[in-house]
Coordinates of C-alpha atoms in Angstrom, one line a residue:
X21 CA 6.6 -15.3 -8.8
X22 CA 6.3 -11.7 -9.3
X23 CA 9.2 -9.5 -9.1
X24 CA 9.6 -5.5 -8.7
X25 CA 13.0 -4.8 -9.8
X26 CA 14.2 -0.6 -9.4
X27 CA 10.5 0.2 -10.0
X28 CA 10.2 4.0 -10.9
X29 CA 7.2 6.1 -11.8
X30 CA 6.5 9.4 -13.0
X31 CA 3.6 11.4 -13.8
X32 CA 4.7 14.3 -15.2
X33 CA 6.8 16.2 -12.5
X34 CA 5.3 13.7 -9.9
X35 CA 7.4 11.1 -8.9
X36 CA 5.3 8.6 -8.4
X37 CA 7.3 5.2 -7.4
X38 CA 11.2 5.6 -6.4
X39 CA 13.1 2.5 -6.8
X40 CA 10.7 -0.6 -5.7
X41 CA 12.5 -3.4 -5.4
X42 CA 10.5 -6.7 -3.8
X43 CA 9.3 -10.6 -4.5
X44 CA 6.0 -11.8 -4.0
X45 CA 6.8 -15.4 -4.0
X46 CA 4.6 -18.1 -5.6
X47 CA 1.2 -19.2 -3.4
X48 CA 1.6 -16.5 -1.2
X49 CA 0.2 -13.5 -0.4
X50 CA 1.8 -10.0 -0.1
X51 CA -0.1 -6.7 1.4
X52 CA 0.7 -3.5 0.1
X53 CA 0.1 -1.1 2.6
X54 CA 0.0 3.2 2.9
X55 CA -1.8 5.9 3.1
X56 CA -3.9 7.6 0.0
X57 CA -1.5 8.6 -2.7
X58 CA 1.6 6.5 -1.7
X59 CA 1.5 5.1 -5.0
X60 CA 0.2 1.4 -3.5
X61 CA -2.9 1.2 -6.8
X62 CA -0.1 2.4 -9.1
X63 CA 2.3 -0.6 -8.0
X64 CA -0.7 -3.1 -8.1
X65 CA -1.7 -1.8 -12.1
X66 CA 1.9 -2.5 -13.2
X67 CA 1.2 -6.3 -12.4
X68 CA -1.3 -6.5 -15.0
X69 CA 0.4 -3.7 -17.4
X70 CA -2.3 -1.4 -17.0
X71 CA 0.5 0.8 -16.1
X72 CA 4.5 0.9 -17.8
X73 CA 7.2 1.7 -14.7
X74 CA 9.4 4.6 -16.4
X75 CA 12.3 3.1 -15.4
X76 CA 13.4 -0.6 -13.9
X77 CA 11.1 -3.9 -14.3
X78 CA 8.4 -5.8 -13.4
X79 CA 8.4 -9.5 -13.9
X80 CA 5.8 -12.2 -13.8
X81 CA 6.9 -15.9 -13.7
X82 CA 10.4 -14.6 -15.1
X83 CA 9.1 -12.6 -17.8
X84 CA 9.1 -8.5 -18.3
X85 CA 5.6 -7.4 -18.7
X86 CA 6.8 -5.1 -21.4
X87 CA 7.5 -8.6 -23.1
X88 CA 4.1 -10.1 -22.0
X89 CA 1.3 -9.9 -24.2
X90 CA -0.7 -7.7 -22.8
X91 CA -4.2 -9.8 -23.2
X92 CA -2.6 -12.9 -22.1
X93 CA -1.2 -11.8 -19.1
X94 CA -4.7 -10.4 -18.2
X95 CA -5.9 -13.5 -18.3
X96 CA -3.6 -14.9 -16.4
X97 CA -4.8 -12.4 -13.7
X98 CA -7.4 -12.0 -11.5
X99 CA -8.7 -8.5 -10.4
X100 CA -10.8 -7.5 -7.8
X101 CA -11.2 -3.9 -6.8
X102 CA -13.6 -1.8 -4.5
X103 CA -16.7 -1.1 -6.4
X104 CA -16.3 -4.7 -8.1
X105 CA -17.2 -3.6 -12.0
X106 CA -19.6 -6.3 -12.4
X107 CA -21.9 -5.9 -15.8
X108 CA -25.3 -4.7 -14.2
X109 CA -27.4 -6.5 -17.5
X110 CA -25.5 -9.7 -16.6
X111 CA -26.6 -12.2 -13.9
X112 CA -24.2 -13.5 -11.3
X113 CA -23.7 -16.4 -13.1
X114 CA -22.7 -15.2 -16.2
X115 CA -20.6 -12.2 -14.2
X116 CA -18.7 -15.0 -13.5
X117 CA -18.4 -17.0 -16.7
X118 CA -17.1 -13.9 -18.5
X119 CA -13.7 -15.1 -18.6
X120 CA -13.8 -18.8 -18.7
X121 CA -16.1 -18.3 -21.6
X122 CA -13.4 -16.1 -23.5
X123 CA -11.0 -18.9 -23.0
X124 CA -14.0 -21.3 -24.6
X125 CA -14.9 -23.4 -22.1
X126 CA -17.5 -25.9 -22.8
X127 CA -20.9 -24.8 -21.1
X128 CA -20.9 -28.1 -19.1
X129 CA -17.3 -27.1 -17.1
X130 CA -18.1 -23.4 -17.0
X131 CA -21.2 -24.2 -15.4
X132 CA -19.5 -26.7 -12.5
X133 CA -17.1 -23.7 -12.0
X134 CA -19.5 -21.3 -11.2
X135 CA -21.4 -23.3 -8.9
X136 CA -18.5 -24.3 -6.9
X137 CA -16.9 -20.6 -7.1
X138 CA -20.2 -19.3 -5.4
X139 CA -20.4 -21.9 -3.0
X140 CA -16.7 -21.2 -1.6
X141 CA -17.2 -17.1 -1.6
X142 CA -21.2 -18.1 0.5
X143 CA -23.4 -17.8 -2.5
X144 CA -26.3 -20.7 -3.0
X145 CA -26.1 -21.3 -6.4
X146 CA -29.3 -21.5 -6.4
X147 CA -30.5 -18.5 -4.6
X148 CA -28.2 -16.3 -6.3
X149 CA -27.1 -17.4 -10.1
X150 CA -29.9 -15.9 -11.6
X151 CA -29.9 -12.6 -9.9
X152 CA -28.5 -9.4 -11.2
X153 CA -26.0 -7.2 -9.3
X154 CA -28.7 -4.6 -8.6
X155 CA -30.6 -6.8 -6.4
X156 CA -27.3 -7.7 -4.1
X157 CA -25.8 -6.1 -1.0
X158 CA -22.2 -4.6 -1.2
X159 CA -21.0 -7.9 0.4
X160 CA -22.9 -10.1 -2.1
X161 CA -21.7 -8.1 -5.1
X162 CA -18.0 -8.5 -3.4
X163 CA -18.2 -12.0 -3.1
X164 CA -19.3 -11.9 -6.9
X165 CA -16.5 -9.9 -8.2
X166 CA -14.0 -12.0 -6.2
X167 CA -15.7 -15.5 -7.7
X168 CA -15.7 -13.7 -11.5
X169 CA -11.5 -12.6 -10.6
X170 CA -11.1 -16.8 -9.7
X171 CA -13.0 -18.0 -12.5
X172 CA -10.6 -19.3 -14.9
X173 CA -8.5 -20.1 -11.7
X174 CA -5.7 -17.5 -12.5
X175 CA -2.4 -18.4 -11.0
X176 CA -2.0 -14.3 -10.0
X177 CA -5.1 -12.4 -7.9
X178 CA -4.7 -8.4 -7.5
X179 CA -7.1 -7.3 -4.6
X180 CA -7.1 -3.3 -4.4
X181 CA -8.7 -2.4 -1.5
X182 CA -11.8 -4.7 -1.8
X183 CA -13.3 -4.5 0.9
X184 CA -13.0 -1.1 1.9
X185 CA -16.2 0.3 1.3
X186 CA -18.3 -2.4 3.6
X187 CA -19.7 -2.1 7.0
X188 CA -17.4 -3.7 9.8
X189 CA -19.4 -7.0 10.2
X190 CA -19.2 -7.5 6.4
X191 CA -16.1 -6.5 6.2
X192 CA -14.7 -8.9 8.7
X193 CA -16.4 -11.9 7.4
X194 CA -14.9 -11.3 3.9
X195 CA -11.5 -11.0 5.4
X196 CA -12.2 -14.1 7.0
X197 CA -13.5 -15.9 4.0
X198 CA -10.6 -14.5 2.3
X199 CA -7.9 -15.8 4.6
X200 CA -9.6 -19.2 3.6
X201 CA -9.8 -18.9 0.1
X202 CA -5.9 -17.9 0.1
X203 CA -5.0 -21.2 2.4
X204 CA -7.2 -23.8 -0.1
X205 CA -6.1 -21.7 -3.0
X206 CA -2.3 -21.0 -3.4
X207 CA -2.8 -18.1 -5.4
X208 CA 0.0 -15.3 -5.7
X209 CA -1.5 -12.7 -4.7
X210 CA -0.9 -8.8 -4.0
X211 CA -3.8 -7.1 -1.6
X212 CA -3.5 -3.5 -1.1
X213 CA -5.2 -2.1 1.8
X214 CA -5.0 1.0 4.1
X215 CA -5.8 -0.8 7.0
X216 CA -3.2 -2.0 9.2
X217 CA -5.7 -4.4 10.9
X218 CA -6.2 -6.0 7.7
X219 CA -2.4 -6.4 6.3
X220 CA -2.1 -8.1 10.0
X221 CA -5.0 -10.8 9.2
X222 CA -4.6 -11.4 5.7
X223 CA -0.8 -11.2 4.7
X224 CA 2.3 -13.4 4.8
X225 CA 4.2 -10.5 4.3
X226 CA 3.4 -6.8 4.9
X227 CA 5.4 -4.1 2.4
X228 CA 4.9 -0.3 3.6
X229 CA 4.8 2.2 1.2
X230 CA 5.2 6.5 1.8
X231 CA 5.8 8.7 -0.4
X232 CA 6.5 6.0 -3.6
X233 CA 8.9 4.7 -1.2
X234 CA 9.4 1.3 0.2
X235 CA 9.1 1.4 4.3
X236 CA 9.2 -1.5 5.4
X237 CA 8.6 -5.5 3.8
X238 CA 8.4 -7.9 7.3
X239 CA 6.5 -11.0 7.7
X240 CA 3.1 -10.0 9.1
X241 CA 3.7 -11.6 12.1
X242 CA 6.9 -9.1 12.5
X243 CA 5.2 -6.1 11.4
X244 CA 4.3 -5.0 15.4
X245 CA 8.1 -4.9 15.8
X246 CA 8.4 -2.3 12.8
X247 CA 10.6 0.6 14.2
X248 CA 10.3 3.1 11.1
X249 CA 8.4 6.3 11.6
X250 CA 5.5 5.8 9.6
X251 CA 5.4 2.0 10.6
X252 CA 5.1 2.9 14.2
X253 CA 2.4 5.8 12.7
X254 CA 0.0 2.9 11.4
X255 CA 0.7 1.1 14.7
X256 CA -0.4 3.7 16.7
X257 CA -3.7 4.0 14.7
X258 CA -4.8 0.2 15.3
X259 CA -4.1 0.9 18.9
X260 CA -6.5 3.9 19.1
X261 CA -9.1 1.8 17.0

């Protein structure tokens, strides 16, 4: 479980996060959703303790992440975000062995992982192990960074806007792959997304920030019933769309 508990932020002057307060409960998966600068990244980063609240708690499985060493909860995360940060001199295959080879797997199970992460995110092991990011699409290298974020099968899985950056057709596949990987899975997982269409399709729950302010937090499938002004705002856009 991961818990926000009286969450506040500030950078400088700028208040960043006022008062978060939610549960993303275990094996399931909450979207974050707002516009640019609502402070949805800056939530996500606290997870992994890439960034300190200045004031209240975050907890994973029970545990302050000011108390949590900071490598080993790492670890125990996977992180996928936009752009992917794969190593460009490293092939897919050992993109994806990264981690379990810092936790010193033997060569023989790192290998089996890899092969069956790529089959599950659509990449032939065989086609694709040896290649290097550079000769990928946008979707491949996706589908790469999200195999590398499940390779020592984590038990938490950050996505921050993933798949933003794709054409529509990619885009909707990977939701669809992802909706997939999140059933066989169980993962705990936070997704943070602008796009309403996509908290709708991938999310258990749906929590709506503005302004470093919690809106809203529904079950997805309650979401259309949202009566808050900035709820209604992102309603409104899918409508148009």
């Amino acid at each position: 479980m991961i818990e926000f508990a009286g969450v506040c932020y500030r950078a400088g002057e700028l208040e960043v996060l006022r008062d978060l307060t939610f549960t993303i409960e275990r094996g399931t998966t909450l979207v974050l959703l707002g516009r640019s600068g609502s402070g949805k990244t800056t939530a996500l980063k606290m997870i992994n303790a890439l960034v300190m609240p200045t004031s209240g708690e975050v907890r994973v499985d029970g545990k302050s992440t000011r108390d949590w060493d900071p490598v080993q909860l790492r670890r125990r995360v996977g992180y996928v975000i936009q752009e992917t940060g794969l190593f460009p001199h490293f092939t897919v295959f050992d993109n994806v062995a990264v981690v379990p080879r810092l936790h010193d797997w033997p060569p023989e199970r790192i290998a089996a992982r890899v092969e069956d992460l790529l089959q599950r995110v659509g990449l032939a092991p065989k086609d694709f192990a040896g290649r290097y990011p550079r000769d990928l699409s946008g979707g491949q290298r996706q589908r790469v960074g999200v195999a590398r974020a499940l390779a020592a099968d984590p038990p938490v899985l950050l996505f921050d806007e993933p798949f933003g950056a794709l054409d529509p057709v990619t885009r909707f596949e990977l939701r669809r792959e992802f909706r997939a990987l999140a059933r066989d899975l169980g993962k705990t997982t936070l997704f943070v997304t602008h796009d309403v269409r996509e908290a709708l399709e991938l999310g258990d729950r749906i929590a709506l920030l503005a302004g470093g302010n919690l809106r809203e937090l529904l079950p997805a499938k309650e979401f259309r019933q949202a009566k808050s002004a900035e709820a209604r705002a992102f309603l409104e856009s899918l409508q148009s769309g």
